[in-house]
Short mmCIF file of C-alpha atoms in Angstrom, two decimals:
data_model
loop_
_atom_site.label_atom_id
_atom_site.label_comp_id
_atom_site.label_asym_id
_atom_site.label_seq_id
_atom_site.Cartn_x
_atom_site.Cartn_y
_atom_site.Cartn_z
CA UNK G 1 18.91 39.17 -28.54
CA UNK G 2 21.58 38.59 -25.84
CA UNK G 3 22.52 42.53 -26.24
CA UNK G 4 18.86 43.14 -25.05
CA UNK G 5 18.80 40.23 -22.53
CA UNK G 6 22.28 42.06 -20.63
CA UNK G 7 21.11 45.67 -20.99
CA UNK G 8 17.09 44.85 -19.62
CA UNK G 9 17.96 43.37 -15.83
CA UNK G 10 14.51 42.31 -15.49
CA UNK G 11 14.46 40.52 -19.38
CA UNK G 12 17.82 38.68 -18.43
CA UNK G 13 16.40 37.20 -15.24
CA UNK G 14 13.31 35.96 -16.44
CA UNK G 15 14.94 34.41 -19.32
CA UNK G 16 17.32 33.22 -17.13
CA UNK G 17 14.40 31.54 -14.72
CA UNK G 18 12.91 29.91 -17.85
CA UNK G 19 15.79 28.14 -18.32
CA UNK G 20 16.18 26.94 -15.07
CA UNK G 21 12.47 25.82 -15.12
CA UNK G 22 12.96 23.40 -17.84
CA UNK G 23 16.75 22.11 -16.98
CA UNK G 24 16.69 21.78 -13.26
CA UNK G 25 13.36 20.51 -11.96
CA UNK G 26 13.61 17.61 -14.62
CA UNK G 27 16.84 16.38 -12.85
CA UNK G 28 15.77 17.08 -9.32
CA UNK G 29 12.39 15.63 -10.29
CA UNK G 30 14.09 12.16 -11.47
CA UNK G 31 16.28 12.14 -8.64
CA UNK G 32 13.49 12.79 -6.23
CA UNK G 33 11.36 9.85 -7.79
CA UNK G 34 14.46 7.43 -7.46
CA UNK G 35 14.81 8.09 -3.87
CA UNK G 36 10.80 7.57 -3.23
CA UNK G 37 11.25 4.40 -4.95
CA UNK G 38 13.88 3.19 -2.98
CA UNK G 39 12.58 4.63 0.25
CA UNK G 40 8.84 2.69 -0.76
CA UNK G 41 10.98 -0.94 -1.00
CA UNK G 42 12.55 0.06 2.20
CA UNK G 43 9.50 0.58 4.24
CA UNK G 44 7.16 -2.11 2.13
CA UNK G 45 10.44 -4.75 3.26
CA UNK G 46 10.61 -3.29 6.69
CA UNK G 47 7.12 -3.84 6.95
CA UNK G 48 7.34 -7.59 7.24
CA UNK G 49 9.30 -7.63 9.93
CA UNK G 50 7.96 -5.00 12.10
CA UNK G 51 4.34 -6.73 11.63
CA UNK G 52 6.03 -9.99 12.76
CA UNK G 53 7.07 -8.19 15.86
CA UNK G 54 3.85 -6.53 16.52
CA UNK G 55 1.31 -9.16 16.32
CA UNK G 56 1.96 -11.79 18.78
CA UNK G 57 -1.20 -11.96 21.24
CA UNK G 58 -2.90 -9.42 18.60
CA UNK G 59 -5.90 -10.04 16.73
CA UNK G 60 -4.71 -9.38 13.09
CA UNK G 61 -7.99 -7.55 11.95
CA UNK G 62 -7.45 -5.54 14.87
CA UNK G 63 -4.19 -4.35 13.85
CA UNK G 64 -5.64 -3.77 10.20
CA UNK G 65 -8.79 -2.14 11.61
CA UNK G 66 -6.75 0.36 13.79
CA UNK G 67 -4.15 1.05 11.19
CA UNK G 68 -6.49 1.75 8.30
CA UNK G 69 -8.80 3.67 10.47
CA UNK G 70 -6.53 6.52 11.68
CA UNK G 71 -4.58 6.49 8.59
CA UNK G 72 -8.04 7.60 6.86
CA UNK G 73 -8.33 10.67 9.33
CA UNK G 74 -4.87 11.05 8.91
CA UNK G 75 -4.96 11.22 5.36
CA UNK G 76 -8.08 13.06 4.83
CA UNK G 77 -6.92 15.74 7.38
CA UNK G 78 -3.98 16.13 4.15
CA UNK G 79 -5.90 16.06 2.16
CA UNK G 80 -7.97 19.01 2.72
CA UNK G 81 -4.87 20.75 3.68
CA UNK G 82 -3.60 20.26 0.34
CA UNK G 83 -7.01 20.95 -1.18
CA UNK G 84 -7.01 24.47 0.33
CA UNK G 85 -4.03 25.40 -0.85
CA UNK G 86 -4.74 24.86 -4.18
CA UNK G 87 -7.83 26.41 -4.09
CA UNK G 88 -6.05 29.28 -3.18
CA UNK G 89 -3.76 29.10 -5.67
CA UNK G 90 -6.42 28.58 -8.12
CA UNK G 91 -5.40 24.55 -9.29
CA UNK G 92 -8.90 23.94 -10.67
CA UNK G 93 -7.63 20.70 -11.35
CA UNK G 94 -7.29 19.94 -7.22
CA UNK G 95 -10.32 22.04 -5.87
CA UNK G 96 -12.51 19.51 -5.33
CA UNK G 97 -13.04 18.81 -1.41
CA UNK G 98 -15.77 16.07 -2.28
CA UNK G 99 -15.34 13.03 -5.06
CA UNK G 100 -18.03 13.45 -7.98
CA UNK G 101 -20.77 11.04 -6.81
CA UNK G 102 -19.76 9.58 -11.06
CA UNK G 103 -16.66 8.48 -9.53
CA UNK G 104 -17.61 6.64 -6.44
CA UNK G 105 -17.65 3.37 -7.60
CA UNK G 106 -13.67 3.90 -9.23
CA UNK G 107 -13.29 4.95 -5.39
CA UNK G 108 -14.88 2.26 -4.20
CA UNK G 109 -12.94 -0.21 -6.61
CA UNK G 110 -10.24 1.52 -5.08
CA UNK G 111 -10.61 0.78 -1.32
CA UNK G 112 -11.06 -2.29 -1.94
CA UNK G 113 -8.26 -2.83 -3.27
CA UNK G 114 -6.41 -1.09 -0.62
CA UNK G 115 -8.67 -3.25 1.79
CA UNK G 116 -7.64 -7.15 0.56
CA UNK G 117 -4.03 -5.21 0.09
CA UNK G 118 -3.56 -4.25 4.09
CA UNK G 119 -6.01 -6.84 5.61
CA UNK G 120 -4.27 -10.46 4.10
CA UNK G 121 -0.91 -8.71 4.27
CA UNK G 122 -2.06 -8.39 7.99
CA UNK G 123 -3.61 -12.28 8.41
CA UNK G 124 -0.38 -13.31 6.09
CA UNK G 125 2.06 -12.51 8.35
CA UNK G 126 0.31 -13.75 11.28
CA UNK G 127 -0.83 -16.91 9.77
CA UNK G 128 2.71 -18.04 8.47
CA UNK G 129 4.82 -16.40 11.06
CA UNK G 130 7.39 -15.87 8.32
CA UNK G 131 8.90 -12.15 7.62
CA UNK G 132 10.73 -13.44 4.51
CA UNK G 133 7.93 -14.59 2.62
CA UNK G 134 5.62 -12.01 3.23
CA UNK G 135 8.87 -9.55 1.72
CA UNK G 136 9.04 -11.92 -1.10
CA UNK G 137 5.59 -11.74 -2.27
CA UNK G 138 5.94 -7.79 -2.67
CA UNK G 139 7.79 -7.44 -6.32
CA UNK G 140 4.71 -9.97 -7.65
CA UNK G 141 2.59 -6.88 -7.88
CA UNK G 142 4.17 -5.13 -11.20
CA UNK G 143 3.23 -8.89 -12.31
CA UNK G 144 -0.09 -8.71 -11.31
CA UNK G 145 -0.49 -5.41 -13.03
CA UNK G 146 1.12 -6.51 -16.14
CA UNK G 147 -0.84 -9.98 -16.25
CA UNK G 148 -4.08 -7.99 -15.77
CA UNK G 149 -3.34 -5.42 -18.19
CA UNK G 150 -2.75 -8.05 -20.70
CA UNK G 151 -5.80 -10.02 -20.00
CA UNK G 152 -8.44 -7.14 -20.23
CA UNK G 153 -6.36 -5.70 -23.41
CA UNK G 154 -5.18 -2.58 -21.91
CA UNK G 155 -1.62 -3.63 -22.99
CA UNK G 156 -0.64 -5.63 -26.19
CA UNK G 157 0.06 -9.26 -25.30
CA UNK G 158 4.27 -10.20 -25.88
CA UNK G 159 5.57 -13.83 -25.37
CA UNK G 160 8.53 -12.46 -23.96
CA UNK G 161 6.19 -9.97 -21.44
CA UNK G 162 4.34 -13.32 -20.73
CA UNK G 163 8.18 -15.19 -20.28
CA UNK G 164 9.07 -12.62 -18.09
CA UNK G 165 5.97 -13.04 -15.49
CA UNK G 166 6.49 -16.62 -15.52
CA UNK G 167 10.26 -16.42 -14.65
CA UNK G 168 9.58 -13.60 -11.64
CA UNK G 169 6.94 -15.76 -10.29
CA UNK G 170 8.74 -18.79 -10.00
CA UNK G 171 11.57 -17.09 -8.39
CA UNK G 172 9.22 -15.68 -6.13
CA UNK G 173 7.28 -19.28 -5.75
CA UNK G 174 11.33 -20.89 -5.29
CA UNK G 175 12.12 -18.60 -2.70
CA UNK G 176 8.79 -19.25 -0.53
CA UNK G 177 8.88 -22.98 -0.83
CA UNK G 178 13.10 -23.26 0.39
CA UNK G 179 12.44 -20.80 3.00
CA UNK G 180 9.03 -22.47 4.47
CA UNK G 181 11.10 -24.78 6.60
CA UNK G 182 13.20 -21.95 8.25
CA UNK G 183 10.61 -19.35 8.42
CA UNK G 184 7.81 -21.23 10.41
CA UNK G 185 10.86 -22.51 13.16
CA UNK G 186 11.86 -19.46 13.39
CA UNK G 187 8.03 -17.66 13.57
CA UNK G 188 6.72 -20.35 16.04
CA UNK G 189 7.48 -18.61 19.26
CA UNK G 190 4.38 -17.14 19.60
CA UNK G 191 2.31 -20.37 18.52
CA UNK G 192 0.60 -23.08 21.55
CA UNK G 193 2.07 -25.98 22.52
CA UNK G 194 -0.96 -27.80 21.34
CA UNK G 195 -0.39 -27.03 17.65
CA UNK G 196 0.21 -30.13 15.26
CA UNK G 197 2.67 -29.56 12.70
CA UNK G 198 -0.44 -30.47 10.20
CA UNK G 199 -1.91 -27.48 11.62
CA UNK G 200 0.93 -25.41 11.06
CA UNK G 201 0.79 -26.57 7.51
CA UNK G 202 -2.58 -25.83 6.91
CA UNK G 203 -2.01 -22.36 8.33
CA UNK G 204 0.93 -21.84 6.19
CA UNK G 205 -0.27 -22.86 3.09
CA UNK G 206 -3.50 -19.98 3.52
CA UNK G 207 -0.29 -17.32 4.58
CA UNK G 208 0.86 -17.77 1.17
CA UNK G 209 -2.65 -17.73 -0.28
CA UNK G 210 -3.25 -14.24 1.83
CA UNK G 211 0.10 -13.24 0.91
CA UNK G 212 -1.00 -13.98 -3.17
CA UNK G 213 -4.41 -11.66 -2.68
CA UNK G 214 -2.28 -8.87 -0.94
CA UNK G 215 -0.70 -8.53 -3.86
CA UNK G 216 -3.37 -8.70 -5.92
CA UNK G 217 -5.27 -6.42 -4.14
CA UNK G 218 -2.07 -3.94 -4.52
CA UNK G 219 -2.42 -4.19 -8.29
CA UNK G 220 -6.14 -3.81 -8.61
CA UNK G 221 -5.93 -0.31 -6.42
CA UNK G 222 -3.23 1.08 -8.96
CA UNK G 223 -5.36 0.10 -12.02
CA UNK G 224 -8.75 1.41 -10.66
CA UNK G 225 -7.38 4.97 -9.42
CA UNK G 226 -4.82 5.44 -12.22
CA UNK G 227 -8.08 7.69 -14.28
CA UNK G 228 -8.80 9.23 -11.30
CA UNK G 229 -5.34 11.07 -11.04
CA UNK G 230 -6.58 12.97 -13.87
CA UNK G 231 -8.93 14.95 -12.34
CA UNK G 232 -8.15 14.53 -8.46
CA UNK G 233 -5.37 15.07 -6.57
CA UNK G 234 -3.06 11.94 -5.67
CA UNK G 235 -3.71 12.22 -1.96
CA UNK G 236 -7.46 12.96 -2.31
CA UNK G 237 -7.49 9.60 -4.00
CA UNK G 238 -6.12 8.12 -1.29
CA UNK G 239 -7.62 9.61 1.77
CA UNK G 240 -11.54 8.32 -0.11
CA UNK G 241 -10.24 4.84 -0.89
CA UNK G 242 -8.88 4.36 2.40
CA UNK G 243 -11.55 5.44 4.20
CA UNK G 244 -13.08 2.70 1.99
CA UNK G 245 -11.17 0.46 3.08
CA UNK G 246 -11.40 1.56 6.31
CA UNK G 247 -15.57 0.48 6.27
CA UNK G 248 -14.70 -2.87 4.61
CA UNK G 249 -12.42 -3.47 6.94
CA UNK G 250 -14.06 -2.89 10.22
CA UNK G 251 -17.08 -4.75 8.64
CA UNK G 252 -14.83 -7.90 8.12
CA UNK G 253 -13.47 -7.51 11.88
CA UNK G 254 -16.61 -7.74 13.19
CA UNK G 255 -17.94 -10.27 11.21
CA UNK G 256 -14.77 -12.62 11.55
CA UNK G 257 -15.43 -11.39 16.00
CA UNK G 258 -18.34 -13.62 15.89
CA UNK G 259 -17.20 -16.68 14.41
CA UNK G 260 -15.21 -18.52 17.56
CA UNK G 261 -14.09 -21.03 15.21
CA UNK G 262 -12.32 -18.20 12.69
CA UNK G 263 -10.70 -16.16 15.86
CA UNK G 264 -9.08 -19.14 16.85
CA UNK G 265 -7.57 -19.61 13.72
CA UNK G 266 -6.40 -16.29 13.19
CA UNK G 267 -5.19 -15.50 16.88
CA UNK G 268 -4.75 -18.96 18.40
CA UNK G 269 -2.63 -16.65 21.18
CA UNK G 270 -5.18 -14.62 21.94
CA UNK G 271 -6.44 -14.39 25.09
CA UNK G 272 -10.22 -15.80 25.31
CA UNK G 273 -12.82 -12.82 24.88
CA UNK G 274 -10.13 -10.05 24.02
CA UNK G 275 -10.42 -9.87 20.03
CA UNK G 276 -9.85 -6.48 20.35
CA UNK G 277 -7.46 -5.77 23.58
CA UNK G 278 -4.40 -3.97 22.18
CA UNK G 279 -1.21 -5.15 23.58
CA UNK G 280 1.17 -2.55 24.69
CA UNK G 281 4.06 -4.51 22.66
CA UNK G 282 2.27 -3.56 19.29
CA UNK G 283 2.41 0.20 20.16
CA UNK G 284 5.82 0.49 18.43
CA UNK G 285 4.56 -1.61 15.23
CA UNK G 286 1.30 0.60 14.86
CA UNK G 287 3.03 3.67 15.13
CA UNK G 288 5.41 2.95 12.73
CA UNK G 289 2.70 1.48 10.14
CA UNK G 290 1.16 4.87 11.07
CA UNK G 291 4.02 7.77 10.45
CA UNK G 292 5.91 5.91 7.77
CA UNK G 293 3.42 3.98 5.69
CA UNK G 294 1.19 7.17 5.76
CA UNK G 295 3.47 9.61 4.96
CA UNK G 296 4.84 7.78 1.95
CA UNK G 297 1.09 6.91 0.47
CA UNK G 298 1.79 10.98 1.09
CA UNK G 299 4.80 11.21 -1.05
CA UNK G 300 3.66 8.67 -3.61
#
């Protein structure tokens, strides 16, 4: 009893320590999601913007390539970190270096999900030279989720769950379609002086259509590794499917390289021959993809 608790030191302190176990980290644990939540939005609206800034005279897949590639190393470097320490603090759960070679294709699923996520967010912003809209598209994916959730059954289907995705994505759709006018005058600066306004259009239009499969691809990652968190740890999963995506990606680079006609497109400032020259001016946007993108997939 509490007699006992008062007169054993040692009983009163670990009773006291249980207590605090099961009070505390539940508040600090909700407060501490909250704040990665908000800090995620930050960065994922930041990102629009900084990408704008980083990409004139810069091959898009480039940018992609280089990102995704050293924020695999990056990541996997973590991850065995992490993996060592709970090894040594005997997580069975998390001591797995290596994926199962069962769970490849989830992993594979997965990077490409990250891949049509981070490459057409890329090509987006490029092709529509329009911060806001890329921004805009980013609270679709919880709408993606639930819409494919609902069409493979995984969730039951609600008129009102089915109201509710209509609603966001015509406020999203609203949003994109007044701002087009504003956002390509204001993105242009970077564009040649030979470009029709038909062109611009046309370039435009496949923005939004990049813009609609970076979201997609967002939603499709989160479904494919959310069984995997129950046997690996959250940055494991992360570290394989980017490297993933990492492969697909610097396979669709080099494909895209060849085609004249589809670097033109995509980099109509670029100078002739220099796909994959790096311009000093998108130093700062890579390195910020690189420390704060990567170190909240870290968080998250």
């Amino acid at each position: 009893g509490g007699d006992h608790a008062f007169l054993n030191d040692e009983g009163f302190i670990e009773e006291f320590a249980l207590v605090q176990e099961d009070v505390i980290p539940q508040q600090s644990h909700w407060c501490i999601a909250h704040a990665a939540l908000l800090l995620a939005n930050f960065i994922f609206g930041s990102g629009s913007v900084v990408g704008t800034l980083g990409l004139p005279s810069f091959h898009p897949l480039t940018f992609a390539l280089i990102r995704e590639s050293f924020a695999a190393v990056l990541l996997l470097a973590a991850a065995e970190i992490i993996t060592r320490r709970n090894n040594n603090n005997n997580k069975s759960k998390y001591a797995c270096t290596l994926p199962q070679p069962s769970d490849i294709p989830a992993l594979a699923l997965c990077g490409s999900g990250i891949f049509a996520s981070q490459a057409f967010f890329v090509v987006g912003i490029k092709l529509s030279q329009n911060a806001v809209a890329g921004s805009v598209w980013q609270p679709s994916q919880p709408i993606f989720t639930a819409a494919i959730c609902m069409m493979m059954r995984w969730e039951p289907f609600s008129l009102s769950r089915l109201s509710g995705i209509l609603l966001a994505f015509l406020g999203c759709a609203g949003m994109i379609v007044y701002g087009r006018g504003e956002g390509s005058q204001g993105g242009s600066e970077y564009g040649t002086a030979e470009t029709n306004e038909g062109t611009d259009m046309i370039k435009d239009v496949v923005g939004q259509a990049c813009f609609f499969i970076n979201c997609l691809g967002s939603s499709i990652y989160v479904l494919a590794c959310k069984n995997l968190t129950n046997q690996y740890h959250s940055i494991s999963i992360t570290a394989w499917s980017y490297t993933f995506a990492a492969l697909l990606m610097a396979i669709f680079a080099f494909v895209c390289s060849m085609s004249t006609s589809a670097t033109i497109f995509l980099c109509n400032d670029c100078e002739p021959g220099q796909v994959w020259n790096v311009p000093s001016s998108a130093v700062p946007a890579l390195a910020f993809f690189l420390s704060c993108k990567v170190r909240l997939r870290m968080d998250l």
